[in-house]
Amino acid sequence: MKNYFHHFLGAVLLLSFSCSEAPKTETKTASLPVYKDVPYLQDYSIKYNKQQDDLLLYQAFMDRNQTIQLSGSDGVMRTHDGQFLYPGTLLKDKTYRPIADRNISAMTVYKDQFVYLDDKAVLSNAWAGTLYLKHQLPKANTFAAGNDFGFLVSDGQSLQYLHKKKPTWTGSLNNDVVKSIRFDNKNNSYWVLGENSISSFSPGNQTLKTVFQGNNFTSFALFDNKLILTTLDGYLEVDPASGEQIGNKVTKLPWTEITYVEVIDNRLWFGSTKGAFKLKKDGKFDYYYGQRWLPGNNVKHISKGTDGSILILTDKGLGRIIFEEMTLHDKAQYYEKQVRNRHIRLGFNATLVDMENGNFDTGRLSDSDNDGLWTTMYLAGQVFRYTVTQSEEALQNCRESMDAMERLFSINPVPGFPSRSFERSGYIEQLHDPERWQHTDDEEWDWKSTTSSDEAIGHIFAYGVMAELMNNDLKDRAITLIDTLMSHIVRNDMYMVDFDGKPTTWGRWNPEYVNARPKMVGDRKINASNIIGMLQTAYHFTGKEKYKEKAFDLMENHGYLDNLMWPMKDVAMAPEDADDWSKMLSESWNHSDDEMYFVGYWGLYKYAFNDTLKTKFKEAIIDHWEIERPEKEGAWNIMTALTGTQEFDLEEAAWYLREHPMDMVSWNIMNSHRKDITFIEPNFREQTISEVLPPDERPVQRHNANMFRLDRVSSKDGSEEYSAGDIWLLPYWMGRYLGVISEPQS
């Protein structure tokens, strides 16, 4: 079935290799390594929800026509509709009345055709309906196809072997209940799993032999000349020839309550009571948990579709995992559409909120404390995109976002002061932090006060990028805003002063405030780093000496150079005798500060006043990057390439971009239960495990969050969708501009 995403992706692939998107002014920093943007397999999910709570689902398969059918307590089901991000449903299959009217208890695929089991026979509509093998097990509920249209059938107690040309064989397991049957093509035999045993049946001499005995088996598979026997506490490996267990039970898994196992493309896929997972070549797992991937987490069955997708059947419906070839550029084209279609509010890069279980049509665009920051990060990415591709769409995106940014300054009465946000009047009580909103002279509009340093550094970053790379009216508009904001700060003694004549809580770069913090407290370093970068940017583009003089005054007379050079490893909690504010600021590592640092590094490094300072600033940036390396943060690694260093974890940056989920909905995610990850002791950095998880296995989040966050548990599961504008498009297009990510390769 074709869906919207497939149609869109086809268009994207054509776009990727068309001359219209060929880089025209792509900039490569000399001698840096380059990630070649070749196609990789991007996974995403199409979900199908069941409609009746009491419906039980047993198996799901796809035939050679790419039709999906399922067996369940209501007979044969089929998928209806369903697209990426737009779930379909499961309906009773009425396509062929004689099948719909039968008591179908199980099904399988044989030679890529559907085969059914009911209370009388094994049958199929394929082969002109000639497959019809009667059995004598009215409660038959499991079967497997062998060679030459032979089938082994069971009702849990008895077994029957059926074949058109051979006599029917009947037998049973010794004091055990049949749970599952599989055919071993290599040895032309069947394996029969009981609750406490596994046996081999040879159709040639019609003998049944118990090979291994244990306890509480749930499923099994044949893999790498071994029997994989799963339980609710991990799995066993057994030598099928000797019947001996190999090693100890395997429990280092995402979850040990295994309900199903399947071999697909020489890889083990496991279903569990907490999602599905695939064992990779390196011994690690790809983990599919939550509604990002599956309608439910209790997995009942796994199979491979004839189109290469993986069908994961759960108690609440079917998750179809698609693996689509694409480049990072293809992914960027998808995300560009995501931002423009659902995330632009008055020109701001916004979040969609109040959705009902991931339904975009029920959501609304929300204001944010950080409308200015998220928008400037998106804006900078679009400037990089325009510089690389000369895309008229990117240029228009820049203009629309710049309109919003300029209005942040003009909508309030304070000269040079950027509002946090603005909105039409009449909604203050429904907005975030209603006490921060102020009325304008225009009764139609309100604006948000208390702007912080997060927004200020975002403004200067984006305007600096625009002023440097644009060669049109946007360049002059950017320089005007740089001068407007920085004049306000310098004029007000290195504070941002609000409508009430007082400095905002966080807009403070004055030495009296900054140096009141003990040296190990991060705010002392971040404020010094940011303001020097901001003053350098202002001087670079305006040439006004006041900015240069103020920067050198802060560095030479107030220790700001020492502050910003403070080693990251020495950022720590304030001592016991420190003031309460400093203690509050340093309770743990501040990941928002990381975002502010790296966004500010553009101006700190590129516009350094002299080579001596530039060398020092490079040292500070790389020192910070070294601390951040365990997070494998795409944006921070790519920003570090700005310095010209040869080592900036390019592959980890590309890994971040490849592994980021296409689905950016805030689904509930759980990882803290996993047995395959190594937990470490609580620490100041808030690193929870020894190695960071891929982005598509953890909660969706912005760059200012802890990449080692394992869980998201909320009653508002699926209530928000984040914009890719700042999260993904900024690092991608920055990498393209810096030349460390290539244009798409065929």
XYZ file of C-alpha atoms in Angstrom:
746
model
C 0.000 0.000 0.000
C 1.339 3.386 -0.957
C 0.949 6.133 1.599
C 1.654 9.834 1.916
C 5.123 9.300 3.296
C 6.103 6.996 0.433
C 4.820 9.508 -2.117
C 6.680 12.299 -0.348
C 9.859 10.274 -0.062
C 9.785 9.464 -3.767
C 9.645 13.165 -4.498
C 12.457 13.784 -2.024
C 14.716 11.227 -3.707
C 14.182 12.893 -7.065
C 14.901 16.262 -5.478
C 18.089 15.013 -3.854
C 19.752 14.209 -7.122
C 18.353 17.056 -9.200
C 20.489 19.971 -10.248
C 18.125 22.416 -8.522
C 19.535 21.430 -5.110
C 23.165 21.143 -6.154
C 25.397 23.121 -3.784
C 26.487 26.419 -5.288
C 28.372 28.098 -2.475
C 29.078 25.254 -0.081
C 32.026 26.114 2.143
C 34.511 23.499 3.283
C 36.895 24.281 6.092
C 40.341 23.284 4.852
C 41.431 19.669 5.360
C 38.562 18.666 7.661
C 37.182 15.134 7.412
C 33.941 14.817 5.457
C 30.987 12.502 6.009
C 29.864 11.171 2.628
C 26.094 11.359 2.556
C 25.346 7.989 0.989
C 21.964 6.245 1.399
C 21.371 4.368 4.645
C 18.345 2.514 6.009
C 16.032 4.836 7.936
C 13.441 3.118 10.080
C 10.004 4.457 10.939
C 6.685 2.918 11.913
C 3.191 2.652 10.491
C 0.730 1.628 13.203
C -2.651 -0.085 13.010
C -4.827 -0.015 16.119
C -7.399 -2.630 17.019
C -10.952 -1.357 17.482
C -12.344 -3.787 20.096
C -10.762 -4.014 23.534
C -11.671 -7.693 23.915
C -10.177 -8.714 20.550
C -7.214 -11.083 20.922
C -4.505 -10.981 18.242
C -2.357 -14.020 17.448
C -0.284 -13.654 14.262
C 0.390 -11.209 11.423
C 1.774 -11.952 7.957
C 2.210 -10.326 4.540
C 1.801 -12.279 1.290
C 3.440 -11.867 -2.119
C 0.880 -9.177 -3.005
C 1.928 -7.148 0.053
C -1.476 -7.712 1.635
C -1.363 -7.933 5.434
C -3.645 -10.336 7.270
C -3.850 -11.244 10.944
C -5.396 -14.092 12.886
C -7.318 -13.286 16.032
C -10.199 -14.256 18.226
C -12.582 -12.823 15.617
C -11.039 -14.773 12.736
C -9.025 -13.202 9.937
C -8.337 -9.464 10.211
C -6.745 -7.021 7.771
C -5.145 -3.586 7.905
C -7.101 -0.502 6.873
C -5.526 2.795 5.783
C -2.430 3.692 7.840
C 0.395 6.069 6.969
C 3.509 7.261 8.725
C 2.280 9.400 11.660
C -1.368 8.667 10.739
C -2.321 5.282 12.257
C -4.655 2.887 10.483
C -6.999 0.337 12.008
C -7.569 -3.420 12.036
C -10.836 -4.679 10.569
C -12.404 -8.089 10.080
C -11.429 -9.303 6.615
C -14.606 -9.856 4.602
C -12.848 -10.028 1.256
C -13.694 -13.701 0.728
C -16.892 -14.792 2.440
C -16.065 -18.541 2.782
C -12.913 -17.636 4.739
C -14.634 -14.921 6.781
C -17.312 -17.436 7.801
C -14.860 -20.096 8.986
C -13.464 -20.539 12.485
C -9.889 -19.596 11.563
C -7.672 -20.162 14.604
C -4.197 -19.658 13.088
C -2.481 -18.769 9.846
C 0.938 -18.721 8.226
C 2.581 -17.968 4.891
C 3.887 -20.743 2.672
C 5.666 -19.837 -0.558
C 4.518 -16.246 0.202
C 0.857 -17.268 0.158
C -1.618 -17.183 3.059
C -2.486 -20.569 4.535
C -5.185 -20.939 7.217
C -6.003 -23.404 9.981
C -9.578 -23.929 11.145
C -11.435 -26.601 13.123
C -11.513 -28.978 10.151
C -8.579 -28.444 7.810
C -5.490 -26.656 6.572
C -6.586 -24.592 3.569
C -5.683 -21.730 1.274
C -7.136 -19.584 -1.492
C -3.837 -19.841 -3.383
C -3.116 -22.604 -5.863
C -6.712 -22.237 -7.063
C -7.934 -23.443 -3.675
C -6.532 -26.959 -4.167
C -4.790 -26.958 -0.778
C -7.296 -28.513 1.598
C -5.995 -31.063 4.103
C -8.452 -32.351 6.665
C -7.424 -33.023 10.260
C -9.186 -34.550 13.265
C -8.409 -31.872 15.864
C -11.488 -29.647 16.291
C -9.564 -27.352 18.658
C -6.455 -27.060 16.487
C -4.659 -23.753 17.159
C -1.099 -24.018 15.871
C 0.608 -25.443 12.783
C 3.649 -25.134 10.545
C 4.280 -25.756 6.864
C 7.075 -28.060 5.747
C 8.367 -29.202 2.371
C 6.085 -30.252 -0.464
C 2.863 -29.058 1.194
C 3.272 -31.044 4.381
C 1.864 -29.576 7.615
C 2.193 -30.440 11.297
C -0.906 -29.424 13.281
C -1.676 -29.353 17.015
C -4.492 -28.482 19.396
C -2.062 -28.227 22.321
C -2.503 -31.875 23.331
C -2.230 -33.904 20.121
C -0.156 -33.590 16.952
C -1.136 -34.560 13.403
C 1.035 -34.611 10.303
C -0.892 -33.930 7.085
C 0.255 -34.519 3.508
C -1.632 -35.214 0.297
C 0.526 -38.185 -0.625
C 1.412 -39.596 2.794
C -0.668 -41.174 5.535
C -1.739 -38.997 8.440
C 0.398 -39.377 11.559
C -0.974 -38.700 15.030
C 0.995 -38.386 18.272
C 1.589 -36.213 21.324
C 4.277 -34.846 23.600
C 5.033 -36.712 26.806
C 3.133 -34.893 29.574
C 3.564 -31.500 27.934
C 1.432 -28.906 26.148
C 2.329 -27.872 22.599
C 2.978 -24.120 22.326
C 4.638 -23.694 18.948
C 5.807 -25.590 15.846
C 8.521 -24.643 13.345
C 9.965 -26.375 10.305
C 13.718 -26.950 9.962
C 14.312 -26.812 6.219
C 17.966 -27.794 6.520
C 17.158 -31.132 8.198
C 13.649 -31.589 6.742
C 12.162 -31.914 10.208
C 9.770 -30.112 12.550
C 10.558 -28.752 15.973
C 7.767 -28.844 18.534
C 7.949 -26.597 21.583
C 6.161 -27.560 24.756
C 5.896 -25.554 27.933
C 8.769 -27.562 29.400
C 10.415 -29.345 26.462
C 11.397 -29.197 22.820
C 11.082 -32.183 20.519
C 11.961 -33.081 16.951
C 9.531 -34.736 14.508
C 10.777 -36.384 11.333
C 8.087 -36.603 8.619
C 10.207 -39.176 6.768
C 10.053 -41.912 9.400
C 7.296 -40.186 11.404
C 9.120 -40.284 14.732
C 8.899 -37.759 17.588
C 11.907 -37.358 19.887
C 12.364 -35.156 22.965
C 15.647 -33.263 22.641
C 15.731 -30.947 25.674
C 13.704 -30.360 28.810
C 13.393 -27.210 30.883
C 10.727 -24.961 32.347
C 8.230 -22.338 31.214
C 9.268 -21.894 27.586
C 7.428 -19.169 25.674
C 8.782 -19.482 22.103
C 11.753 -20.720 20.126
C 13.732 -20.282 16.911
C 16.564 -21.961 15.012
C 19.549 -19.653 14.684
C 23.210 -20.231 13.856
C 22.891 -24.025 14.335
C 21.372 -23.464 17.775
C 17.957 -23.694 19.341
C 16.951 -20.389 20.966
C 14.480 -21.187 23.759
C 12.877 -18.140 25.332
C 11.367 -17.749 28.785
C 10.018 -14.921 30.896
C 13.537 -14.558 32.272
C 15.790 -14.456 29.219
C 16.638 -17.232 26.787
C 18.658 -20.432 26.505
C 20.854 -21.679 23.687
C 20.739 -25.440 23.051
C 22.737 -27.641 20.684
C 20.041 -29.382 18.595
C 22.295 -32.376 17.874
C 23.379 -33.187 21.428
C 20.493 -31.616 23.323
C 22.989 -29.890 25.628
C 22.606 -26.319 26.836
C 25.287 -23.928 25.573
C 26.536 -21.555 28.268
C 24.345 -19.772 30.772
C 20.912 -18.298 30.252
C 21.130 -14.957 28.417
C 19.572 -12.143 30.443
C 21.550 -9.079 29.326
C 18.622 -7.893 27.232
C 16.443 -4.800 26.966
C 13.815 -6.875 28.787
C 13.858 -10.505 29.892
C 10.123 -11.341 29.719
C 10.339 -12.692 26.172
C 7.098 -13.625 24.466
C 8.288 -14.372 20.940
C 11.473 -14.846 18.905
C 12.006 -14.872 15.151
C 15.011 -15.051 12.831
C 14.880 -12.387 10.118
C 17.745 -11.772 7.705
C 20.072 -13.761 9.955
C 19.248 -11.578 12.957
C 17.312 -12.481 16.086
C 14.202 -10.424 16.718
C 12.606 -10.693 20.157
C 9.158 -9.722 21.344
C 8.608 -9.080 25.029
C 6.130 -7.656 27.495
C 7.996 -4.351 27.080
C 8.504 -3.911 23.369
C 10.580 -5.583 20.664
C 14.321 -5.658 20.068
C 16.792 -6.894 17.454
C 20.215 -8.354 18.232
C 22.848 -6.572 16.115
C 26.214 -7.811 14.875
C 28.041 -5.955 17.654
C 25.997 -7.678 20.370
C 23.931 -4.566 21.113
C 20.223 -4.164 20.464
C 17.901 -1.970 18.451
C 14.985 -1.396 20.828
C 11.439 -0.609 19.704
C 9.335 0.564 22.634
C 6.289 2.772 22.997
C 3.956 4.403 20.522
C 6.797 5.867 18.528
C 7.001 2.324 17.146
C 4.182 0.106 18.428
C 0.492 0.435 19.388
C 1.227 -1.596 22.544
C 4.281 -3.022 24.274
C 3.118 -6.608 24.848
C 4.388 -8.340 21.702
C 2.557 -11.423 20.423
C 4.177 -12.192 17.078
C 6.909 -10.998 14.686
C 7.299 -11.707 10.973
C 9.019 -10.261 7.926
C 6.899 -8.708 5.209
C 7.541 -9.438 1.556
C 8.391 -5.739 1.126
C 11.185 -5.952 3.707
C 9.206 -4.390 6.546
C 8.950 -6.040 9.962
C 5.469 -6.803 11.304
C 5.330 -6.600 15.100
C 1.946 -7.646 16.476
C 1.069 -6.459 19.965
C -1.924 -6.795 22.258
C -3.206 -3.412 21.016
C -2.496 -3.644 17.318
C 0.192 -3.947 14.663
C 3.402 -1.967 14.293
C 4.935 -2.174 10.823
C 8.592 -1.106 10.923
C 9.637 0.249 7.533
C 13.279 0.437 6.459
C 13.617 3.061 3.736
C 16.795 3.961 1.900
C 17.535 7.656 2.192
C 20.360 10.119 2.598
C 20.647 12.779 5.270
C 19.622 15.233 2.573
C 16.422 13.242 1.973
C 15.741 13.332 5.690
C 16.341 17.084 5.707
C 13.733 17.551 2.969
C 11.187 15.656 5.059
C 11.967 17.745 8.151
C 11.744 20.987 6.152
C 8.151 20.057 5.309
C 7.463 19.073 8.918
C 8.488 22.532 10.160
C 6.583 24.507 7.555
C 3.427 22.378 7.717
C 2.982 22.238 11.483
C 5.433 24.419 13.413
C 5.317 28.045 12.279
C 3.457 30.431 14.632
C 3.609 34.089 13.545
C 7.009 33.330 12.014
C 8.303 31.616 15.182
C 9.611 28.044 15.238
C 7.018 26.577 17.629
C 5.856 23.343 19.254
C 2.517 21.683 18.525
C 0.783 20.893 21.846
C -2.483 19.554 23.294
C -2.669 16.767 20.723
C -4.832 13.723 21.393
C -2.629 10.632 21.231
C -0.392 11.942 18.476
C -3.190 13.294 16.277
C -1.775 16.470 14.707
C -5.195 17.707 13.658
C -6.189 18.075 17.326
C -3.143 20.141 18.351
C -2.418 23.842 18.628
C 0.709 25.953 18.234
C 2.077 27.038 21.592
C 3.977 30.069 22.789
C 7.243 29.443 24.634
C 9.647 31.241 26.939
C 12.234 30.455 24.273
C 10.396 31.493 21.112
C 13.333 33.746 20.333
C 15.969 31.052 20.897
C 14.262 28.188 19.046
C 13.516 30.530 16.155
C 17.042 31.911 15.888
C 18.444 28.365 15.812
C 16.043 27.504 12.997
C 16.832 30.816 11.294
C 20.582 30.180 11.389
C 20.005 26.733 9.877
C 18.013 28.280 7.036
C 20.780 30.814 6.403
C 23.253 27.929 6.113
C 20.810 26.118 3.819
C 20.444 29.148 1.572
C 24.199 29.666 1.448
C 24.736 26.047 0.370
C 21.794 25.596 -2.019
C 20.612 29.093 -3.011
C 17.112 27.772 -2.317
C 14.446 30.452 -2.733
C 12.314 28.577 -0.210
C 15.091 28.844 2.384
C 15.423 32.563 1.655
C 11.696 33.090 2.182
C 11.868 31.100 5.435
C 14.626 33.464 6.587
C 12.531 36.504 5.743
C 9.484 35.242 7.624
C 11.465 34.341 10.740
C 13.344 37.635 10.574
C 10.012 39.483 10.521
C 9.114 37.801 13.808
C 12.512 38.528 15.355
C 12.377 42.208 14.441
C 8.893 42.509 15.901
C 10.161 41.170 19.236
C 12.021 44.498 19.518
C 9.337 46.817 18.174
C 6.285 45.423 19.966
C 7.414 46.534 23.456
C 8.146 50.088 24.673
C 11.724 49.449 25.887
C 14.431 50.644 23.432
C 16.619 47.757 22.261
C 14.899 45.168 24.442
C 13.786 41.919 22.747
C 10.521 40.454 24.020
C 10.398 36.764 24.774
C 7.353 36.380 22.532
C 4.142 38.025 21.425
C 0.563 36.886 20.866
C -2.831 38.278 20.026
C -4.575 39.745 23.063
C -7.249 37.959 25.033
C -5.311 34.774 25.736
C -2.948 35.726 28.551
C -4.470 33.295 31.035
C -4.026 30.430 28.578
C -0.381 31.223 27.818
C 2.760 30.064 29.614
C 3.548 32.153 32.704
C 0.631 34.616 32.360
C 2.185 36.963 34.938
C 5.017 37.734 32.501
C 2.743 39.007 29.735
C 2.188 42.709 29.148
C -0.327 44.678 27.097
C 0.847 46.816 24.186
C -0.539 50.141 23.047
C -2.298 48.145 20.359
C -5.287 46.433 21.980
C -4.854 43.503 19.570
C -1.464 42.380 20.873
C 0.385 41.381 24.060
C 4.094 40.775 24.586
C 6.113 38.667 27.002
C 8.737 40.238 29.266
C 11.617 38.912 31.449
C 13.813 37.954 28.474
C 16.850 35.872 29.443
C 20.411 35.303 28.296
C 19.275 32.181 26.383
C 17.384 34.380 23.954
C 20.106 37.033 23.772
C 22.843 34.618 22.692
C 20.478 33.013 20.188
C 19.749 36.417 18.661
C 23.405 37.310 18.261
C 24.300 33.866 16.857
C 21.651 33.966 14.124
C 22.226 37.611 13.231
C 25.975 37.016 13.052
C 25.477 34.084 10.682
C 23.073 36.149 8.584
C 25.297 39.212 8.522
C 28.262 37.149 7.405
C 26.615 34.946 4.795
C 23.759 36.986 3.325
C 24.415 39.488 0.580
C 21.035 41.209 0.445
C 18.775 43.348 2.635
C 18.791 40.658 5.342
C 22.454 41.404 6.003
C 21.701 45.024 6.898
C 18.637 44.030 8.951
C 20.749 41.545 10.924
C 23.476 44.098 11.655
C 20.831 46.578 12.804
C 19.459 44.073 15.317
C 22.955 43.169 16.566
C 23.625 46.847 17.217
C 20.170 47.410 18.719
C 20.460 44.593 21.270
C 24.103 45.158 22.187
C 23.623 48.927 22.531
C 20.838 48.202 25.015
C 23.098 45.897 27.031
C 26.115 48.233 27.045
C 23.964 51.282 27.766
C 22.426 49.511 30.745
C 25.725 48.546 32.383
C 25.752 44.996 30.961
C 22.186 44.133 31.903
C 18.995 43.602 29.939
C 16.563 46.011 31.546
C 12.852 45.238 31.368
C 9.772 47.496 31.159
C 9.903 48.032 34.941
C 13.395 49.523 34.781
C 14.947 46.499 36.471
C 17.348 43.890 35.084
C 15.689 40.643 34.114
C 16.511 37.606 36.264
C 18.870 36.019 33.744
C 19.929 38.893 31.475
C 22.958 39.814 33.606
C 26.558 40.092 32.376
C 27.721 42.805 34.801
C 30.886 41.875 36.772
C 29.118 42.599 40.031
C 26.742 39.721 39.276
C 29.044 37.393 37.303
C 32.000 37.515 39.661
C 29.792 37.091 42.710
C 29.646 33.419 41.769
C 32.478 31.148 42.962
C 34.794 30.150 40.104
C 33.550 26.558 39.904
C 29.921 27.638 39.424
C 29.039 27.342 35.747
C 27.210 30.675 35.510
C 30.452 32.566 35.981
C 32.032 30.847 32.983
C 28.967 30.835 30.700
C 28.152 34.516 31.186
C 31.733 35.529 30.495
C 31.964 33.305 27.424
C 28.674 34.518 25.975
C 29.146 38.237 26.486
C 32.653 38.299 24.980
C 31.352 36.476 21.909
C 28.400 38.883 21.691
C 30.599 41.992 21.977
C 33.033 40.613 19.383
C 30.157 39.987 16.972
C 28.845 43.520 17.487
C 32.268 45.062 16.889
C 32.959 42.871 13.852
C 29.824 43.994 12.012
C 29.350 47.572 13.272
C 32.943 48.664 13.799
C 31.862 50.587 16.898
C 34.711 50.913 19.366
C 32.415 50.820 22.399
C 31.951 47.091 21.930
C 35.651 46.355 21.635
C 36.493 48.596 24.574
C 33.872 46.964 26.777
C 35.056 43.459 25.870
C 38.687 44.237 26.729
C 37.608 46.004 29.915
C 35.760 42.830 31.006
C 38.675 40.572 30.079
C 41.529 42.692 31.429
C 39.960 44.383 34.450
C 37.285 41.919 35.571
C 38.780 38.519 34.830
C 36.336 37.493 32.075
C 39.093 35.839 30.028
C 40.044 33.739 33.040
C 36.374 33.026 33.672
C 35.704 31.684 30.191
C 38.965 29.684 30.185
C 38.029 27.899 33.427
C 38.352 24.151 32.661
C 35.065 22.352 32.170
C 36.215 19.464 34.349
C 36.387 21.903 37.257
C 32.802 23.130 36.927
C 31.181 21.807 40.088
C 28.804 22.442 42.954
C 29.280 25.602 44.987
C 31.049 25.166 48.344
C 29.118 25.062 51.605
C 29.914 28.683 52.438
C 28.593 30.010 49.099
C 25.432 32.084 48.804
C 22.113 30.337 48.203
C 21.829 31.614 44.618
C 25.174 30.094 43.678
C 24.175 26.808 45.310
C 20.938 26.779 43.362
C 22.791 27.452 40.110
C 25.190 24.565 40.636
C 23.026 21.725 41.930
C 23.883 19.696 38.808
C 25.246 20.068 35.288
C 23.274 22.643 33.299
C 22.534 21.322 29.798
C 20.882 24.609 28.816
C 24.255 26.210 29.460
C 25.830 23.731 27.035
C 23.436 24.954 24.377
C 24.240 28.584 25.148
C 27.990 27.919 25.094
C 28.006 26.223 21.707
C 25.608 28.674 20.089
C 27.866 31.429 21.419
C 31.053 29.778 20.158
C 30.264 30.983 16.645
C 30.873 34.588 17.652
C 33.529 33.779 20.230
C 35.799 31.987 17.768
C 34.984 33.462 14.351
C 35.129 37.095 15.396
C 37.986 36.946 17.915
C 39.766 40.296 18.173
C 43.181 38.792 17.473
C 44.963 35.499 16.813
C 46.133 35.171 20.419
C 42.569 35.277 21.670
C 41.436 33.003 18.867
C 43.930 30.369 19.981
C 42.711 30.625 23.564
C 39.068 30.451 22.519
C 39.765 27.348 20.442
C 41.331 25.767 23.506
C 38.217 26.586 25.567
C 35.879 25.193 22.906
C 37.775 21.919 22.548
C 38.031 21.618 26.337
C 34.227 21.848 26.502
C 33.779 19.443 23.588
C 35.928 16.836 25.342
C 33.521 16.887 28.292
C 30.502 16.607 25.966
C 31.819 13.729 23.849
C 29.954 10.955 25.723
C 26.633 12.543 24.710
C 27.406 12.183 20.963
C 25.551 15.446 20.426
C 25.318 16.209 16.711
C 25.147 19.996 17.007
C 28.031 20.322 19.459
C 30.322 18.039 17.451
C 29.641 19.909 14.217
C 30.002 23.329 15.879
C 33.403 22.216 17.190
C 34.512 21.697 13.570
C 34.296 25.492 13.285
C 37.698 25.686 14.988
C 39.395 23.642 12.253
C 40.298 20.811 14.602
C 40.715 17.459 12.855
C 38.992 15.561 15.637
C 35.417 16.496 16.393
C 33.622 13.116 16.343
C 32.213 13.456 12.848
C 30.916 9.878 12.761
C 29.090 10.417 16.057
C 27.534 13.584 14.621
C 26.364 11.649 11.552
C 25.134 8.870 13.874
C 23.036 11.450 15.735
C 21.516 12.665 12.461
C 20.880 9.171 11.080
C 19.481 7.732 14.306
C 17.192 10.629 15.109
C 13.566 9.435 14.857
C 11.434 10.670 11.988
C 8.562 10.707 14.498
C 9.147 13.715 16.795
C 6.036 13.227 18.944
C 6.543 13.243 22.713
C 5.593 9.613 23.251
C 6.220 8.001 26.602
C 9.553 6.193 26.561
C 11.013 3.746 29.074
C 14.596 2.529 29.305
C 15.344 2.395 33.031
C 14.126 -1.230 33.176
C 16.654 -2.429 30.603
C 19.115 -5.194 31.445
C 21.418 -4.568 28.469
C 22.703 -1.170 29.581
C 25.293 -0.409 32.251
C 24.115 1.999 34.919
C 26.606 4.202 36.729
C 26.511 5.948 40.085
C 24.600 9.266 40.357
C 26.910 12.126 39.433
C 27.084 15.874 38.903
C 26.800 15.537 35.107
C 23.576 13.519 35.436
C 25.009 10.777 33.255
C 22.955 7.698 34.065
C 24.524 4.954 31.918
C 27.974 4.225 30.554
C 27.042 4.724 26.890
C 24.378 7.039 25.489
C 21.392 5.440 23.757
C 20.484 6.259 20.142
C 18.116 9.221 19.760
C 15.307 6.985 18.450
C 15.323 4.974 21.704
C 15.107 7.900 24.131
C 12.589 10.716 24.674
C 12.490 13.327 21.926
C 14.138 16.488 23.220
C 16.003 19.630 22.282
C 19.728 20.268 22.548
C 19.309 21.817 26.004
C 18.247 18.496 27.559
C 20.256 15.667 29.084
C 21.032 13.118 26.371
C 21.313 10.457 29.089
C 17.680 10.901 30.096
C 16.180 7.413 29.956
C 12.442 7.773 30.528
C 9.484 9.963 29.768
C 6.352 8.974 31.676
C 3.401 11.340 31.433
C -0.367 11.217 31.417
C -0.062 13.328 28.255
C 1.448 10.565 26.137
C 1.672 11.798 22.545
C 0.418 15.306 23.350
C 3.230 17.314 21.689
C 5.260 17.310 18.498
C 8.646 19.033 18.511
C 9.928 20.997 15.549
C 12.928 19.685 13.654
C 13.923 23.281 12.899
C 16.346 23.680 15.792
C 16.820 20.023 16.777
C 17.915 18.519 13.455
C 18.031 21.045 10.640
C 20.498 23.380 12.384
C 23.271 20.773 12.812
C 22.649 19.288 9.349
C 22.805 22.543 7.411
C 25.673 23.843 9.555
C 27.559 20.641 8.682
C 26.808 21.207 5.008
C 28.020 24.810 5.217
C 31.224 23.849 7.031
C 31.801 21.147 4.435
C 31.966 18.269 6.907
C 28.776 16.717 5.476
C 28.802 16.194 1.731
C 26.024 16.774 -0.742
C 23.935 13.602 -1.268
C 25.814 10.800 -2.991
C 24.142 8.378 -5.388
